[in-house]
PDB file of C-alpha atoms in Angstrom:
ATOM      1  CA  MET X1009       0.000   0.000   0.000  1.00  0.00           C
ATOM      2  CA  VAL X1010       2.804   2.417   0.888  1.00  0.00           C
ATOM      3  CA  ARG X1011       4.519   1.758  -2.441  1.00  0.00           C
ATOM      4  CA  ILE X1012       1.319   2.440  -4.345  1.00  0.00           C
ATOM      5  CA  ILE X1013       0.779   5.745  -2.517  1.00  0.00           C
ATOM      6  CA  ALA X1014       4.412   6.751  -3.100  1.00  0.00           C
ATOM      7  CA  PHE X1015       4.065   5.879  -6.787  1.00  0.00           C
ATOM      8  CA  LEU X1016       0.888   7.956  -7.119  1.00  0.00           C
ATOM      9  CA  VAL X1017       2.461  10.930  -5.335  1.00  0.00           C
ATOM     10  CA  GLY X1018       5.516  10.733  -7.560  1.00  0.00           C
ATOM     11  CA  LEU X1019       3.314  10.448 -10.642  1.00  0.00           C
ATOM     12  CA  PHE X1020       1.301  13.486  -9.551  1.00  0.00           C
ATOM     13  CA  LEU X1021       4.424  15.581  -8.938  1.00  0.00           C
ATOM     14  CA  SER X1022       5.951  14.534 -12.257  1.00  0.00           C
ATOM     15  CA  GLY X1023       2.748  15.411 -14.072  1.00  0.00           C
ATOM     16  CA  TRP X1024       2.565  18.757 -12.314  1.00  0.00           C
ATOM     17  CA  LEU X1025       6.130  19.569 -13.363  1.00  0.00           C
ATOM     18  CA  ILE X1026       5.393  18.624 -16.968  1.00  0.00           C
ATOM     19  CA  VAL X1027       2.237  20.751 -17.044  1.00  0.00           C
ATOM     20  CA  SER X1028       4.056  23.719 -15.430  1.00  0.00           C
ATOM     21  CA  ALA X1029       6.909  23.446 -17.913  1.00  0.00           C
ATOM     22  CA  GLY X1030       4.390  23.328 -20.751  1.00  0.00           C
ATOM     23  CA  PHE X1031       2.567  26.458 -19.540  1.00  0.00           C
ATOM     24  CA  THR X1032       5.871  28.295 -19.047  1.00  0.00           C
ATOM     25  CA  THR X1033       7.076  27.392 -22.540  1.00  0.00           C
ATOM     26  CA  TYR X1034       3.747  28.458 -24.030  1.00  0.00           C
ATOM     27  CA  GLU X1035       3.894  31.846 -22.292  1.00  0.00           C
ATOM     28  CA  MET X1036       7.489  32.401 -23.393  1.00  0.00           C
ATOM     29  CA  ILE X1037       6.495  31.738 -27.011  1.00  0.00           C
ATOM     30  CA  THR X1038       3.227  33.691 -27.060  1.00  0.00           C
ATOM     31  CA  ASP X1039       4.319  36.555 -24.795  1.00  0.00           C
ATOM     32  CA  PRO X1040       8.119  36.888 -24.913  1.00  0.00           C
ATOM     33  CA  ALA X1041       9.888  39.254 -22.550  1.00  0.00           C
ATOM     34  CA  LYS X1042      10.446  42.720 -23.952  1.00  0.00           C
ATOM     35  CA  PRO X1043      14.090  43.515 -24.755  1.00  0.00           C
ATOM     36  CA  THR X1044      15.759  45.810 -22.263  1.00  0.00           C
ATOM     37  CA  VAL X1045      17.587  49.013 -23.095  1.00  0.00           C
ATOM     38  CA  GLU X1046      20.890  47.334 -22.207  1.00  0.00           C
ATOM     39  CA  LYS X1047      20.233  44.438 -24.588  1.00  0.00           C
ATOM     40  CA  LEU X1048      19.390  46.740 -27.484  1.00  0.00           C
ATOM     41  CA  PHE X1049      21.920  49.533 -27.063  1.00  0.00           C
ATOM     42  CA  HIS X1050      24.853  48.071 -25.134  1.00  0.00           C
ATOM     43  CA  LYS X1051      27.892  47.675 -27.385  1.00  0.00           C
ATOM     44  CA  HIS X1052      30.627  45.063 -27.321  1.00  0.00           C
ATOM     45  CA  PRO X1053      34.259  46.217 -27.080  1.00  0.00           C
ATOM     46  CA  LYS X1054      35.827  47.702 -30.176  1.00  0.00           C
ATOM     47  CA  PRO X1055      38.179  45.467 -32.180  1.00  0.00           C
ATOM     48  CA  VAL X1056      41.591  46.641 -31.024  1.00  0.00           C
ATOM     49  CA  SER X1057      44.858  44.708 -30.871  1.00  0.00           C
ATOM     50  CA  PHE X1058      47.783  45.006 -28.470  1.00  0.00           C
ATOM     51  CA  ALA X1059      51.423  43.992 -28.714  1.00  0.00           C
ATOM     52  CA  GLN X1060      50.984  41.465 -25.902  1.00  0.00           C
ATOM     53  CA  ASP X1061      48.109  39.632 -27.592  1.00  0.00           C
ATOM     54  CA  GLY X1062      48.482  36.083 -28.827  1.00  0.00           C
ATOM     55  CA  PRO X1063      50.755  33.215 -27.796  1.00  0.00           C
ATOM     56  CA  PHE X1064      53.884  35.032 -29.013  1.00  0.00           C
ATOM     57  CA  GLY X1065      52.904  38.541 -27.929  1.00  0.00           C
ATOM     58  CA  GLU X1066      55.212  40.638 -25.765  1.00  0.00           C
ATOM     59  CA  PHE X1067      54.686  43.919 -23.979  1.00  0.00           C
ATOM     60  CA  ASP X1068      55.790  47.055 -25.800  1.00  0.00           C
ATOM     61  CA  LYS X1069      57.837  48.812 -23.104  1.00  0.00           C
ATOM     62  CA  ALA X1070      57.554  52.185 -24.824  1.00  0.00           C
ATOM     63  CA  GLN X1071      53.786  51.800 -24.811  1.00  0.00           C
ATOM     64  CA  LEU X1072      53.780  50.759 -21.156  1.00  0.00           C
ATOM     65  CA  GLN X1073      55.826  53.836 -20.237  1.00  0.00           C
ATOM     66  CA  ARG X1074      53.353  56.046 -22.078  1.00  0.00           C
ATOM     67  CA  GLY X1075      50.495  54.253 -20.326  1.00  0.00           C
ATOM     68  CA  LEU X1076      52.119  54.861 -16.960  1.00  0.00           C
ATOM     69  CA  LYS X1077      52.297  58.560 -17.732  1.00  0.00           C
ATOM     70  CA  VAL X1078      48.602  58.639 -18.641  1.00  0.00           C
ATOM     71  CA  PHE X1079      47.775  56.839 -15.413  1.00  0.00           C
ATOM     72  CA  GLN X1080      49.985  59.178 -13.393  1.00  0.00           C
ATOM     73  CA  GLU X1081      48.584  62.393 -14.864  1.00  0.00           C
ATOM     74  CA  VAL X1082      44.961  61.383 -15.431  1.00  0.00           C
ATOM     75  CA  CYS X1083      43.847  58.258 -13.567  1.00  0.00           C
ATOM     76  CA  ALA X1084      45.793  58.577 -10.301  1.00  0.00           C
ATOM     77  CA  ALA X1085      43.574  61.453  -9.145  1.00  0.00           C
ATOM     78  CA  CYS X1086      40.761  58.960  -8.461  1.00  0.00           C
ATOM     79  CA  HIS X1087      42.197  55.436  -8.739  1.00  0.00           C
ATOM     80  CA  GLY X1088      44.975  53.471  -7.083  1.00  0.00           C
ATOM     81  CA  LEU X1089      47.143  50.444  -7.898  1.00  0.00           C
ATOM     82  CA  LYS X1090      47.536  48.778  -4.530  1.00  0.00           C
ATOM     83  CA  GLN X1091      49.057  45.614  -6.025  1.00  0.00           C
ATOM     84  CA  VAL X1092      51.856  47.499  -7.798  1.00  0.00           C
ATOM     85  CA  ALA X1093      54.954  48.982  -6.157  1.00  0.00           C
ATOM     86  CA  PHE X1094      57.037  51.736  -7.680  1.00  0.00           C
ATOM     87  CA  ARG X1095      60.052  49.417  -7.892  1.00  0.00           C
ATOM     88  CA  ASP X1096      58.015  47.146 -10.173  1.00  0.00           C
ATOM     89  CA  PHE X1097      58.441  49.789 -12.870  1.00  0.00           C
ATOM     90  CA  ALA X1098      61.891  48.339 -13.490  1.00  0.00           C
ATOM     91  CA  ALA X1099      60.067  45.841 -15.717  1.00  0.00           C
ATOM     92  CA  LEU X1100      58.990  48.759 -17.899  1.00  0.00           C
ATOM     93  CA  GLY X1101      62.602  49.665 -18.624  1.00  0.00           C
ATOM     94  CA  TYR X1102      63.192  52.322 -15.961  1.00  0.00           C
ATOM     95  CA  SER X1103      66.467  52.582 -14.089  1.00  0.00           C
ATOM     96  CA  GLU X1104      66.704  52.765 -10.296  1.00  0.00           C
ATOM     97  CA  ASP X1105      67.242  56.529 -10.381  1.00  0.00           C
ATOM     98  CA  GLU X1106      64.278  57.005 -12.703  1.00  0.00           C
ATOM     99  CA  ILE X1107      62.078  54.940 -10.406  1.00  0.00           C
ATOM    100  CA  LYS X1108      63.109  57.063  -7.432  1.00  0.00           C
ATOM    101  CA  ALA X1109      62.256  60.188  -9.413  1.00  0.00           C
ATOM    102  CA  ILE X1110      58.840  58.799 -10.394  1.00  0.00           C
ATOM    103  CA  ALA X1111      58.061  57.868  -6.787  1.00  0.00           C
ATOM    104  CA  LYS X1112      59.184  61.240  -5.484  1.00  0.00           C
ATOM    105  CA  GLY X1113      57.208  63.132  -8.115  1.00  0.00           C
ATOM    106  CA  TRP X1114      54.025  61.075  -7.783  1.00  0.00           C
ATOM    107  CA  PRO X1115      51.009  63.406  -7.447  1.00  0.00           C
ATOM    108  CA  LEU X1116      49.898  61.705  -4.206  1.00  0.00           C
ATOM    109  CA  GLU X1117      51.895  61.243  -1.045  1.00  0.00           C
ATOM    110  CA  VAL X1118      51.921  58.047   1.002  1.00  0.00           C
ATOM    111  CA  PRO X1119      50.140  57.888   4.385  1.00  0.00           C
ATOM    112  CA  SER X1120      52.593  57.844   7.275  1.00  0.00           C
ATOM    113  CA  ILE X1121      53.033  58.735  10.948  1.00  0.00           C
ATOM    114  CA  ASN X1122      54.870  61.791  12.158  1.00  0.00           C
ATOM    115  CA  PRO X1123      57.679  60.326  14.339  1.00  0.00           C
ATOM    116  CA  GLU X1124      57.779  63.436  16.527  1.00  0.00           C
ATOM    117  CA  THR X1125      54.079  63.779  17.315  1.00  0.00           C
ATOM    118  CA  GLY X1126      52.681  60.359  16.491  1.00  0.00           C
ATOM    119  CA  GLU X1127      49.970  62.020  14.414  1.00  0.00           C
ATOM    120  CA  PRO X1128      48.903  60.794  10.968  1.00  0.00           C
ATOM    121  CA  ALA X1129      50.919  62.437   8.202  1.00  0.00           C
ATOM    122  CA  THR X1130      52.008  61.925   4.621  1.00  0.00           C
ATOM    123  CA  ARG X1131      55.403  61.668   2.956  1.00  0.00           C
ATOM    124  CA  LYS X1132      56.946  61.362  -0.471  1.00  0.00           C
ATOM    125  CA  ALA X1133      56.743  57.874  -1.909  1.00  0.00           C
ATOM    126  CA  LEU X1134      59.688  55.475  -1.933  1.00  0.00           C
ATOM    127  CA  PRO X1135      60.394  52.783  -4.543  1.00  0.00           C
ATOM    128  CA  SER X1136      59.266  50.129  -2.049  1.00  0.00           C
ATOM    129  CA  ASP X1137      55.831  51.746  -1.585  1.00  0.00           C
ATOM    130  CA  LYS X1138      52.680  50.606  -3.346  1.00  0.00           C
ATOM    131  CA  LEU X1139      50.985  53.180  -5.536  1.00  0.00           C
ATOM    132  CA  PRO X1140      48.747  55.096  -3.113  1.00  0.00           C
ATOM    133  CA  TYR X1141      44.970  55.274  -3.258  1.00  0.00           C
ATOM    134  CA  PRO X1142      43.807  58.899  -3.361  1.00  0.00           C
ATOM    135  CA  PHE X1143      41.141  58.530  -0.660  1.00  0.00           C
ATOM    136  CA  ALA X1144      41.393  57.467   2.973  1.00  0.00           C
ATOM    137  CA  ASN X1145      38.603  54.894   2.652  1.00  0.00           C
ATOM    138  CA  GLU X1146      35.512  53.982   0.634  1.00  0.00           C
ATOM    139  CA  VAL X1147      33.341  56.555   2.414  1.00  0.00           C
ATOM    140  CA  ALA X1148      35.730  59.342   1.451  1.00  0.00           C
ATOM    141  CA  GLY X1149      35.926  58.039  -2.097  1.00  0.00           C
ATOM    142  CA  ARG X1150      32.155  58.030  -2.491  1.00  0.00           C
ATOM    143  CA  ALA X1151      31.811  61.449  -0.893  1.00  0.00           C
ATOM    144  CA  ALA X1152      34.173  62.946  -3.456  1.00  0.00           C
ATOM    145  CA  ASN X1153      32.598  61.215  -6.466  1.00  0.00           C
ATOM    146  CA  ASN X1154      28.830  61.638  -6.256  1.00  0.00           C
ATOM    147  CA  ASN X1155      28.503  58.437  -4.188  1.00  0.00           C
ATOM    148  CA  ALA X1156      30.344  56.390  -6.842  1.00  0.00           C
ATOM    149  CA  TYR X1157      33.333  54.444  -5.532  1.00  0.00           C
ATOM    150  CA  PRO X1158      36.391  54.619  -7.833  1.00  0.00           C
ATOM    151  CA  PRO X1159      37.771  51.070  -7.876  1.00  0.00           C
ATOM    152  CA  ASP X1160      41.394  50.094  -7.512  1.00  0.00           C
ATOM    153  CA  LEU X1161      42.700  49.342 -10.999  1.00  0.00           C
ATOM    154  CA  SER X1162      45.314  46.710 -10.163  1.00  0.00           C
ATOM    155  CA  LEU X1163      43.204  43.856 -11.540  1.00  0.00           C
ATOM    156  CA  ILE X1164      40.579  45.780 -13.498  1.00  0.00           C
ATOM    157  CA  VAL X1165      41.601  44.247 -16.829  1.00  0.00           C
ATOM    158  CA  LYS X1166      41.037  40.735 -15.477  1.00  0.00           C
ATOM    159  CA  ALA X1167      37.917  41.732 -13.531  1.00  0.00           C
ATOM    160  CA  ARG X1168      36.029  43.111 -16.540  1.00  0.00           C
ATOM    161  CA  GLU X1169      34.760  40.970 -19.390  1.00  0.00           C
ATOM    162  CA  GLY X1170      36.548  42.024 -22.538  1.00  0.00           C
ATOM    163  CA  GLY X1171      39.818  42.888 -20.809  1.00  0.00           C
ATOM    164  CA  ALA X1172      41.978  45.597 -22.351  1.00  0.00           C
ATOM    165  CA  PRO X1173      39.672  46.156 -25.377  1.00  0.00           C
ATOM    166  CA  TYR X1174      36.840  46.884 -22.942  1.00  0.00           C
ATOM    167  CA  ILE X1175      38.942  49.471 -21.073  1.00  0.00           C
ATOM    168  CA  TYR X1176      39.931  51.064 -24.371  1.00  0.00           C
ATOM    169  CA  SER X1177      36.333  51.123 -25.589  1.00  0.00           C
ATOM    170  CA  LEU X1178      35.073  52.581 -22.327  1.00  0.00           C
ATOM    171  CA  LEU X1179      37.639  55.396 -22.364  1.00  0.00           C
ATOM    172  CA  THR X1180      36.870  56.310 -25.984  1.00  0.00           C
ATOM    173  CA  GLY X1181      33.150  55.585 -25.927  1.00  0.00           C
ATOM    174  CA  TYR X1182      31.642  58.630 -24.201  1.00  0.00           C
ATOM    175  CA  GLN X1183      28.915  60.184 -26.333  1.00  0.00           C
ATOM    176  CA  GLN X1184      25.481  61.712 -26.229  1.00  0.00           C
ATOM    177  CA  PRO X1185      22.607  59.199 -26.116  1.00  0.00           C
ATOM    178  CA  SER X1186      21.127  58.619 -29.545  1.00  0.00           C
ATOM    179  CA  ALA X1187      17.702  59.966 -30.502  1.00  0.00           C
ATOM    180  CA  GLU X1188      16.519  56.391 -31.092  1.00  0.00           C
ATOM    181  CA  LEU X1189      17.500  55.367 -27.567  1.00  0.00           C
ATOM    182  CA  LEU X1190      15.718  58.316 -25.963  1.00  0.00           C
ATOM    183  CA  LYS X1191      12.647  57.707 -28.112  1.00  0.00           C
ATOM    184  CA  GLN X1192      12.330  54.062 -27.091  1.00  0.00           C
ATOM    185  CA  PHE X1193      13.600  54.447 -23.532  1.00  0.00           C
ATOM    186  CA  PRO X1194      13.280  58.070 -22.344  1.00  0.00           C
ATOM    187  CA  GLU X1195      14.113  56.926 -18.810  1.00  0.00           C
ATOM    188  CA  ALA X1196      17.607  55.960 -20.054  1.00  0.00           C
ATOM    189  CA  LYS X1197      18.620  59.612 -20.280  1.00  0.00           C
ATOM    190  CA  PRO X1198      21.655  60.167 -18.023  1.00  0.00           C
ATOM    191  CA  GLY X1199      20.710  61.672 -14.682  1.00  0.00           C
ATOM    192  CA  THR X1200      22.614  64.205 -12.654  1.00  0.00           C
ATOM    193  CA  GLY X1201      26.267  63.208 -12.341  1.00  0.00           C
ATOM    194  CA  LEU X1202      25.976  60.436 -14.951  1.00  0.00           C
ATOM    195  CA  HIS X1203      27.463  60.185 -18.422  1.00  0.00           C
ATOM    196  CA  HIS X1204      26.296  58.101 -21.360  1.00  0.00           C
ATOM    197  CA  ASN X1205      28.657  55.372 -22.506  1.00  0.00           C
ATOM    198  CA  PRO X1206      27.253  52.457 -24.543  1.00  0.00           C
ATOM    199  CA  TYR X1207      30.206  50.251 -23.588  1.00  0.00           C
ATOM    200  CA  PHE X1208      29.310  50.416 -19.891  1.00  0.00           C
ATOM    201  CA  HIS X1209      26.933  47.659 -18.788  1.00  0.00           C
ATOM    202  CA  SER X1210      24.141  50.025 -17.699  1.00  0.00           C
ATOM    203  CA  LEU X1211      24.874  52.617 -20.434  1.00  0.00           C
ATOM    204  CA  ASN X1212      25.268  55.449 -17.901  1.00  0.00           C
ATOM    205  CA  ILE X1213      28.423  55.760 -15.818  1.00  0.00           C
ATOM    206  CA  ALA X1214      29.301  58.050 -12.934  1.00  0.00           C
ATOM    207  CA  MET X1215      32.899  58.528 -14.061  1.00  0.00           C
ATOM    208  CA  ALA X1216      33.291  61.663 -16.154  1.00  0.00           C
ATOM    209  CA  PRO X1217      35.281  61.301 -19.380  1.00  0.00           C
ATOM    210  CA  PRO X1218      38.894  61.122 -18.130  1.00  0.00           C
ATOM    211  CA  LEU X1219      40.414  61.734 -21.562  1.00  0.00           C
ATOM    212  CA  THR X1220      38.956  65.041 -22.631  1.00  0.00           C
ATOM    213  CA  GLY X1221      40.998  65.850 -25.719  1.00  0.00           C
ATOM    214  CA  ASP X1222      44.167  65.412 -27.711  1.00  0.00           C
ATOM    215  CA  GLY X1223      47.360  66.670 -26.106  1.00  0.00           C
ATOM    216  CA  GLN X1224      46.112  66.117 -22.570  1.00  0.00           C
ATOM    217  CA  VAL X1225      49.368  64.275 -21.801  1.00  0.00           C
ATOM    218  CA  THR X1226      52.750  64.955 -23.376  1.00  0.00           C
ATOM    219  CA  PHE X1227      54.652  61.762 -24.157  1.00  0.00           C
ATOM    220  CA  ASP X1228      58.412  61.783 -23.677  1.00  0.00           C
ATOM    221  CA  ASP X1229      59.024  59.833 -26.889  1.00  0.00           C
ATOM    222  CA  GLY X1230      57.137  62.336 -29.028  1.00  0.00           C
ATOM    223  CA  THR X1231      54.199  60.047 -29.835  1.00  0.00           C
ATOM    224  CA  PRO X1232      51.100  62.148 -30.655  1.00  0.00           C
ATOM    225  CA  SER X1233      48.833  61.992 -27.612  1.00  0.00           C
ATOM    226  CA  THR X1234      45.468  61.587 -29.275  1.00  0.00           C
ATOM    227  CA  VAL X1235      42.586  60.273 -27.204  1.00  0.00           C
ATOM    228  CA  PRO X1236      42.671  56.825 -28.893  1.00  0.00           C
ATOM    229  CA  GLN X1237      46.451  56.644 -28.378  1.00  0.00           C
ATOM    230  CA  MET X1238      46.248  57.579 -24.698  1.00  0.00           C
ATOM    231  CA  ALA X1239      43.389  55.110 -24.163  1.00  0.00           C
ATOM    232  CA  LYS X1240      45.302  52.293 -25.856  1.00  0.00           C
ATOM    233  CA  ASP X1241      48.508  53.000 -23.949  1.00  0.00           C
ATOM    234  CA  VAL X1242      46.867  53.114 -20.529  1.00  0.00           C
ATOM    235  CA  SER X1243      44.888  49.947 -21.367  1.00  0.00           C
ATOM    236  CA  ALA X1244      48.159  48.171 -22.162  1.00  0.00           C
ATOM    237  CA  PHE X1245      49.674  49.487 -18.932  1.00  0.00           C
ATOM    238  CA  LEU X1246      46.723  48.198 -16.892  1.00  0.00           C
ATOM    239  CA  THR X1247      47.113  44.823 -18.593  1.00  0.00           C
ATOM    240  CA  TRP X1248      50.716  44.727 -17.387  1.00  0.00           C
ATOM    241  CA  ALA X1249      49.593  45.790 -13.883  1.00  0.00           C
ATOM    242  CA  ALA X1250      47.131  42.877 -13.779  1.00  0.00           C
ATOM    243  CA  GLU X1251      49.490  40.336 -15.358  1.00  0.00           C
ATOM    244  CA  PRO X1252      53.111  41.435 -14.892  1.00  0.00           C
ATOM    245  CA  LYS X1253      54.312  37.851 -15.440  1.00  0.00           C
ATOM    246  CA  LEU X1254      52.379  37.402 -18.689  1.00  0.00           C
ATOM    247  CA  GLU X1255      55.476  36.981 -20.838  1.00  0.00           C
ATOM    248  CA  ALA X1256      57.065  34.521 -18.383  1.00  0.00           C
ATOM    249  CA  ARG X1257      53.870  32.440 -18.357  1.00  0.00           C
ATOM    250  CA  LYS X1258      53.860  32.286 -22.137  1.00  0.00           C
ATOM    251  CA  GLN X1259      57.498  31.199 -22.186  1.00  0.00           C
ATOM    252  CA  ALA X1260      56.799  28.559 -19.549  1.00  0.00           C
ATOM    253  CA  GLY X1261      53.839  27.337 -21.581  1.00  0.00           C
ATOM    254  CA  TRP X1262      55.932  26.910 -24.720  1.00  0.00           C
ATOM    255  CA  ALA X1263      58.648  25.130 -22.718  1.00  0.00           C
ATOM    256  CA  ALA X1264      56.037  22.771 -21.247  1.00  0.00           C
ATOM    257  CA  LEU X1265      54.593  22.114 -24.700  1.00  0.00           C
ATOM    258  CA  LEU X1266      58.055  21.338 -26.092  1.00  0.00           C
ATOM    259  CA  PHE X1267      58.735  18.982 -23.190  1.00  0.00           C
ATOM    260  CA  LEU X1268      55.445  17.156 -23.780  1.00  0.00           C
ATOM    261  CA  LEU X1269      56.191  16.777 -27.482  1.00  0.00           C
ATOM    262  CA  ILE X1270      59.659  15.350 -26.789  1.00  0.00           C
ATOM    263  CA  PHE X1271      58.294  13.078 -24.050  1.00  0.00           C
ATOM    264  CA  THR X1272      55.548  11.838 -26.366  1.00  0.00           C
ATOM    265  CA  GLY X1273      58.109  11.030 -29.055  1.00  0.00           C
ATOM    266  CA  LEU X1274      60.353   9.163 -26.605  1.00  0.00           C
ATOM    267  CA  ALA X1275      57.378   7.250 -25.194  1.00  0.00           C
ATOM    268  CA  TYR X1276      56.314   6.200 -28.687  1.00  0.00           C
ATOM    269  CA  LEU X1277      59.831   5.047 -29.600  1.00  0.00           C
ATOM    270  CA  SER X1278      60.057   3.128 -26.328  1.00  0.00           C
ATOM    271  CA  TYR X1279      56.736   1.494 -27.091  1.00  0.00           C
ATOM    272  CA  ARG X1280      57.946   0.449 -30.531  1.00  0.00           C
ATOM    273  CA  THR X1281      61.209  -0.924 -29.096  1.00  0.00           C
ATOM    274  CA  ILE X1282      59.627  -2.886 -26.243  1.00  0.00           C
ATOM    275  CA  TRP X1283      56.802  -4.450 -28.238  1.00  0.00           C
ATOM    276  CA  ALA X1284      58.522  -4.890 -31.597  1.00  0.00           C
ATOM    277  CA  GLU X1285      59.701  -8.447 -30.925  1.00  0.00           C
ATOM    278  CA  LYS X1286      56.466  -9.537 -29.272  1.00  0.00           C
ATOM    279  CA  LYS X1287      54.365  -8.341 -32.224  1.00  0.00           C
ATOM    280  CA  LYS X1288      56.322 -10.628 -34.545  1.00  0.00           C
ATOM    281  CA  HIS X1289      54.875 -13.703 -32.811  1.00  0.00           C
TER     282      HIS X1289
END
């Protein structure tokens, strides 16, 4: 009797699930969900290539140095790189004296303690210091940026889908909302303190356009500092900040692949040698 009741209960539940799935499928077909403004007007990253792309790609040190300068003069006012120390810039081709000069001339000083009074203070950065965050904490960061918290950019390239092309697209994608967008979705008009950017997931972003025009930064190597150039250089620099060992990992990968190929060849030859005589019988 118990088995019969259990069978009937199971049959009822299975039937209920089938009927529910049928009704749900019918409603999805006859009354599909309306597309959202993000689905219709959000854009994928622009097709842009970098020197470090691909299995053989390597960082362009000149580009990384230009990207550092863009970060120093534009991005550092709101963002930090807490995973990067000034001495890490040696990988970009800077000498020890140049690194000391960069640290000393950084636009933000490092939090410290006054040894005479014991009170909080600031000091010039040293090569061993991490790049400082411009705000004391998240509350201060939000207070200074219309309640939007400027994130640390150490891992931003890995944290955002699209990587460096997304950063490049975001920096060069500020524009006025199209007439078609406002006609279909008038509520999508940027509010106070927001800026339209179709490459941002919600289309409106609190960060004002950081790259406002050509010549905003003067590159030491004479490269014209157009907005696309500055955006590409700082995107490459942020890629290095997120993956400073990228080139070493690629080299290790090729070495491992070569080892596996050689090992496979030796294993096959050993197999042929060991079983050659036995296969004759």
